[in-house]
Structures are given as C-alpha cells and as structure tokens.
Short mmCIF file of C-alpha atoms in Angstrom, two decimals:
data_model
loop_
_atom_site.label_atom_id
_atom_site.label_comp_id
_atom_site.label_asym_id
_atom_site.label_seq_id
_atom_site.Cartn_x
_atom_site.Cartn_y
_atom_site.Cartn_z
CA UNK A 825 33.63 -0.65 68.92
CA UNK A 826 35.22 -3.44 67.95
CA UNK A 827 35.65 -2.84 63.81
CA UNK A 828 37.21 0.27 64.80
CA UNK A 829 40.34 -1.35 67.15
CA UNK A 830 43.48 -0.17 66.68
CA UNK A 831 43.24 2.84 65.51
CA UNK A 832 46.06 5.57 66.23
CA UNK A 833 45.65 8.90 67.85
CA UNK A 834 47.73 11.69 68.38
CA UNK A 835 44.90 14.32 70.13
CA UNK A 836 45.70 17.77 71.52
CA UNK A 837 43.45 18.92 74.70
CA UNK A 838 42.69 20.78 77.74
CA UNK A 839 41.06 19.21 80.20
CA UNK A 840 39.28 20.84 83.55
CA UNK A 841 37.65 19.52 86.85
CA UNK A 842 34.07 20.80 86.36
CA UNK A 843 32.60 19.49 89.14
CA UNK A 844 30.09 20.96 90.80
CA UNK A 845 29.93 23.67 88.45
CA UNK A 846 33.32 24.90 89.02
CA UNK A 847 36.24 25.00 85.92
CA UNK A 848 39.55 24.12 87.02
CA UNK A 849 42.29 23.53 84.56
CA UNK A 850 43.71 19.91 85.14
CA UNK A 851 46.21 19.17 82.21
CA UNK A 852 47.01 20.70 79.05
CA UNK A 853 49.07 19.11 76.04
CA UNK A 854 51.87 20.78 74.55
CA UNK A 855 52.63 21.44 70.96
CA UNK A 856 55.41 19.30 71.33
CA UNK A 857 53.83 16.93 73.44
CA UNK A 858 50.19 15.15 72.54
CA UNK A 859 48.42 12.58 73.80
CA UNK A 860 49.00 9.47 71.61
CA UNK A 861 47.34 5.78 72.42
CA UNK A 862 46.14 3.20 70.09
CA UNK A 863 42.22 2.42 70.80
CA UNK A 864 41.43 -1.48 72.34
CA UNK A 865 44.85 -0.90 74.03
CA UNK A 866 43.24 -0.13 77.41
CA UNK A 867 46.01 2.97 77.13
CA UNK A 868 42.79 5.37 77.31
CA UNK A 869 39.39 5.75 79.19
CA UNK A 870 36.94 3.43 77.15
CA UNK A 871 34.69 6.49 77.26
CA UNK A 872 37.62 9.07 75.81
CA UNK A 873 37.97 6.40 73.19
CA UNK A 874 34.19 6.43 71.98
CA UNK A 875 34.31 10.36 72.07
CA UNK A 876 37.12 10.31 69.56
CA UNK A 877 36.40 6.99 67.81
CA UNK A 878 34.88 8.54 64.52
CA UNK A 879 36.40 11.68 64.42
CA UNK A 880 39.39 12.31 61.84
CA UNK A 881 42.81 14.11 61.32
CA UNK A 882 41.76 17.83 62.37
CA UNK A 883 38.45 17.81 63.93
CA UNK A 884 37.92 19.29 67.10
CA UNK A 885 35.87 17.65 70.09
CA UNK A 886 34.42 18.87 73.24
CA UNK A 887 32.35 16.24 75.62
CA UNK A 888 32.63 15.82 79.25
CA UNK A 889 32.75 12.58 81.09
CA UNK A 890 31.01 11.89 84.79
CA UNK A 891 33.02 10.14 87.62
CA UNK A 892 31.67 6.58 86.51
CA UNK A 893 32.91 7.18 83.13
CA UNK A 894 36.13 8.67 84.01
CA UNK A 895 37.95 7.44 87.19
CA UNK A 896 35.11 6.23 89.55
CA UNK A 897 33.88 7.59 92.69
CA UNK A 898 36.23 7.97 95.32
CA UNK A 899 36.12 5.07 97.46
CA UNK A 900 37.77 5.89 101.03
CA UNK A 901 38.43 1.95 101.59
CA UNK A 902 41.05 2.63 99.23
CA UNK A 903 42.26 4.92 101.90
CA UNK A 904 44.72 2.79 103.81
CA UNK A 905 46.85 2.91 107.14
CA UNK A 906 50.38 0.88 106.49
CA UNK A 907 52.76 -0.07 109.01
CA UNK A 908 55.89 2.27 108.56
CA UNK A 909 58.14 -0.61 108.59
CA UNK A 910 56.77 -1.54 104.80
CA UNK A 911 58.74 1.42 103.79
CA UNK A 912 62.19 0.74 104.87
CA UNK A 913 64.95 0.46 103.27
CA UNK A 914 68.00 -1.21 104.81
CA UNK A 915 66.21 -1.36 107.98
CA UNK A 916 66.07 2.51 108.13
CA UNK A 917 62.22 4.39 107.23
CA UNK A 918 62.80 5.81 103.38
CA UNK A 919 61.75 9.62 105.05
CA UNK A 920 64.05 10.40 101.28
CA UNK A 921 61.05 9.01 99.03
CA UNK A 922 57.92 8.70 101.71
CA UNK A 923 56.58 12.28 101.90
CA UNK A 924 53.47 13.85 102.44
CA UNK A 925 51.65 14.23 98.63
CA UNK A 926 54.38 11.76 97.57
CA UNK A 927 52.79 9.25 95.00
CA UNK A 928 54.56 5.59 95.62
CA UNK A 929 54.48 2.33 93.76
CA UNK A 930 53.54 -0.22 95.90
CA UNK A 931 52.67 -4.10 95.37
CA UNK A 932 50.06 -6.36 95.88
CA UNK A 933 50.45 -9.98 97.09
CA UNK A 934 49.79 -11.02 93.23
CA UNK A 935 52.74 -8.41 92.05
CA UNK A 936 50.54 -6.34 90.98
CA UNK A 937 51.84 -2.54 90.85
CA UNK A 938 49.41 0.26 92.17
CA UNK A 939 50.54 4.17 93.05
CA UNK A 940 49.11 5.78 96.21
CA UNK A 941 49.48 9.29 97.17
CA UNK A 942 51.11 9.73 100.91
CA UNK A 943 48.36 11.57 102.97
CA UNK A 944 50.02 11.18 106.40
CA UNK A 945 53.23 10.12 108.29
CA UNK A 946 52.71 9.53 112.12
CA UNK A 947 55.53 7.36 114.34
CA UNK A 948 54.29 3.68 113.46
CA UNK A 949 51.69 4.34 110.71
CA UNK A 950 51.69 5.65 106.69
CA UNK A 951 48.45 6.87 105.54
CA UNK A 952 48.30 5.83 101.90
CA UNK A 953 45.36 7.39 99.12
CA UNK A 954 44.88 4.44 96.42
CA UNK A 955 42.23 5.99 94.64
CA UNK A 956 42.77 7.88 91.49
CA UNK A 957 43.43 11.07 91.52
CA UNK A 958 40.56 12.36 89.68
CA UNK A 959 38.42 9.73 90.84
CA UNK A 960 35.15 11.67 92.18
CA UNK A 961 35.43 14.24 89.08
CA UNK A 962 33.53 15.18 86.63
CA UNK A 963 36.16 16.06 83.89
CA UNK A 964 35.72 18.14 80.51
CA UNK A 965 37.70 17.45 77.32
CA UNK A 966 38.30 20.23 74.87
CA UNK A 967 40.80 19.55 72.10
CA UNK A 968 41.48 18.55 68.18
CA UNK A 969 42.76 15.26 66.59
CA UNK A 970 46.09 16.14 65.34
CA UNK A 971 46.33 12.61 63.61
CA UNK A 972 45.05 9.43 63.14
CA UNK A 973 45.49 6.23 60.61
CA UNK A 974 44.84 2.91 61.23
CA UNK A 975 47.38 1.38 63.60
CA UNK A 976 50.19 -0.56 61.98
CA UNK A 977 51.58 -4.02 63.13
CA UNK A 978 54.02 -2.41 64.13
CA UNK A 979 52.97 0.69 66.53
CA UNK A 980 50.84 -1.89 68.10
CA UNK A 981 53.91 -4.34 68.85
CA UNK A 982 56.03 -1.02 70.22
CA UNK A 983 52.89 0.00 72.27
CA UNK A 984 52.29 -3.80 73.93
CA UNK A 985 55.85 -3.97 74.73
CA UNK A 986 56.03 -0.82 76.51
CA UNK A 987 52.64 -0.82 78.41
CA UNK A 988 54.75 -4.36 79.49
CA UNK A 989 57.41 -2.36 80.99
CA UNK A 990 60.16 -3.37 78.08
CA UNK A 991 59.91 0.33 77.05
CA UNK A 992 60.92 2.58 79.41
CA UNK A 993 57.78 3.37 81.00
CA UNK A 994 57.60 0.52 83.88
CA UNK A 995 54.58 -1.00 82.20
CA UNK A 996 52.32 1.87 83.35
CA UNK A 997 49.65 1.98 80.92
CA UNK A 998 46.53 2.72 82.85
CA UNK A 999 47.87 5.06 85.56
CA UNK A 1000 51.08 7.03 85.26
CA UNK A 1001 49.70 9.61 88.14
CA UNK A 1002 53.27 11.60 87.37
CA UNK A 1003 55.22 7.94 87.98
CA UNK A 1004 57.15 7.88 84.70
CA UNK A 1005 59.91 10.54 84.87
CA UNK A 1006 61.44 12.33 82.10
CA UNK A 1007 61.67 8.67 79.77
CA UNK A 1008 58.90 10.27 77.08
CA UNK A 1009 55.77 9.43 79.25
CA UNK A 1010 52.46 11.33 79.21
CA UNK A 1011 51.00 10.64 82.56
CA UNK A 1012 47.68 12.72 81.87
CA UNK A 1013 44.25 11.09 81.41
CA UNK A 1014 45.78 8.45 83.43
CA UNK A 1015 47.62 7.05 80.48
CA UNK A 1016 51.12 6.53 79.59
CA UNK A 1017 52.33 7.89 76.13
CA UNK A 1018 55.53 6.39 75.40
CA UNK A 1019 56.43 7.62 72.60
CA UNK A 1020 60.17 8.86 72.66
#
C-alpha cells in the first residue's frame, strides 16, 4: 500500500449495520458534506482505505467489512465502573455533562484522550462504555468516489496539524464518536473530516 500513500479522497456513502443478517442504516453523507481523508493518515479504517485505494474520480464501490476489520469485537473489559468523584467539577458531580448515552472525553495516565459512552449513574459509581461504538459490527459500505488526486504538500500539512488538535477538531482523528461539534468535523467511520 505503500506507493499509493497520500492519496486524497472525497467519497460519498451509506453505510448499514448488517450484522446478523439484519440492514440498519448507520450514517449517510450529505451532498454537501463527504467523507474526505488522505490514505497513510490513519484518518480511515486501513481496510476502507484498501477498498477505495485503486478506484478513481466517479466510480462507485460496495464491500462490507467484518468486526476485525472494522472496529473490533466488543470487549466488555472496556466496560468500566468510575468513582463519581472523577467527574466533578468544582467539587460538585457535572450531572450538566455526565448523562446516561452521554459520550465523554476522558484521559489516561499517559494524556492520552479516549471517549466513553455513559451507560449508568448510581450514588458513588459511573458506568463508562470505552469500546467503539460499532465495535462488534459487521458494517456495509455503499457509495462513489466523488474525487481524488494525489495529495499535495500541502493538504497533508493542514490534515497533520488538525488530526494534532491545531485545527479545530481537538486532534480527533481516529474516533470523533459525535465529539467534534459544529467546527466542520465528520465524525462517521470513526474519522474526523476537518475540512471547513
């Protein structure tokens, strides 16, 4: 995949939840609003990117990806109790931001940033989902490259600085999950398009 690094996409899809047979609509682009990334960016699934990889400026795709090529299995050690008092703010619980089906930044020892969706809200404890959304899902693509070049020096320099958080998207390349707001981020696929 390497020779092929770099490339630009701007892709229009639909994607569904077709597991176990079912079809459940997921995420659809707008006209106004595709899904753009740059390929070796880590901005898209690996295995999106090697659907797409050869395909040019008006073809249309359709290929479905399994849980271990999309988001993983779900994992329920990623399925944590936290002591309330983590979520404070000026010594008071946040009950403003912490919400059942709430999705919340949180960091690791390291600084790193992960987003967890709020499951459950007893008197001491917050039950916190750090799995993917889709992770467990078998998930079907069905859409058309609306453009694509080779990526210029520039587009790549924009794109690293915002997946950094200089950008306006909080450095959320890799999992948006709905985190960005209305700054110009594309939180589908698990990918942030920054593009406005």
């Amino acid at each position: 995949m390497n020779e092929k690094k770099n490339k630009f996409f701007a892709i229009s899809y639909t994607l569904y939840d077709t597991t176990n047979g079912k079809q459940e609509l997921v995420e659809k682009t707008t006209e106004d609003k595709n899904f753009n990334f740059i390929t070796g960016m880590g901005i898209a699934l690996e295995a999106f990117e090697k659907q797409v990889l050869d395909l040019n400026t008006g073809d249309k795709f359709e290929f479905t990806l399994s849980p271990t090529e999309a988001y993983g299995e779900r994992d329920e050690n990623y399925v944590l109790e936290l002591e309330k008092e983590i979520f404070s703010r000026d010594g008071k619980f946040d009950d403003e931001n912490v919400k059942v089906d709430a999705v919340l930044p949180l960091r690791s020892g390291d600084g790193k940033i992960f987003y967890g969706r709020v499951l459950n809200i007893t008197d001491e404890k917050v039950k916190i989902d750090m799995n993917h959304p889709l992770a467990g899902k078998q998930l079907s693509f069905k859409g058309e490259v609306i453009e694509t070049h080779e990526a210029t020096v520039e587009e790549m320099a924009k794109w690293a600085s915002m997946m950094s958080g200089e950008g306006g998207c909080s450095g959320c390349g890799g999992n948006c999950d709905g985190n960005c707001g209305d700054g110009g981020c594309n939180c589908g696929d698990g990918s942030c398009d920054c593009d406005k």
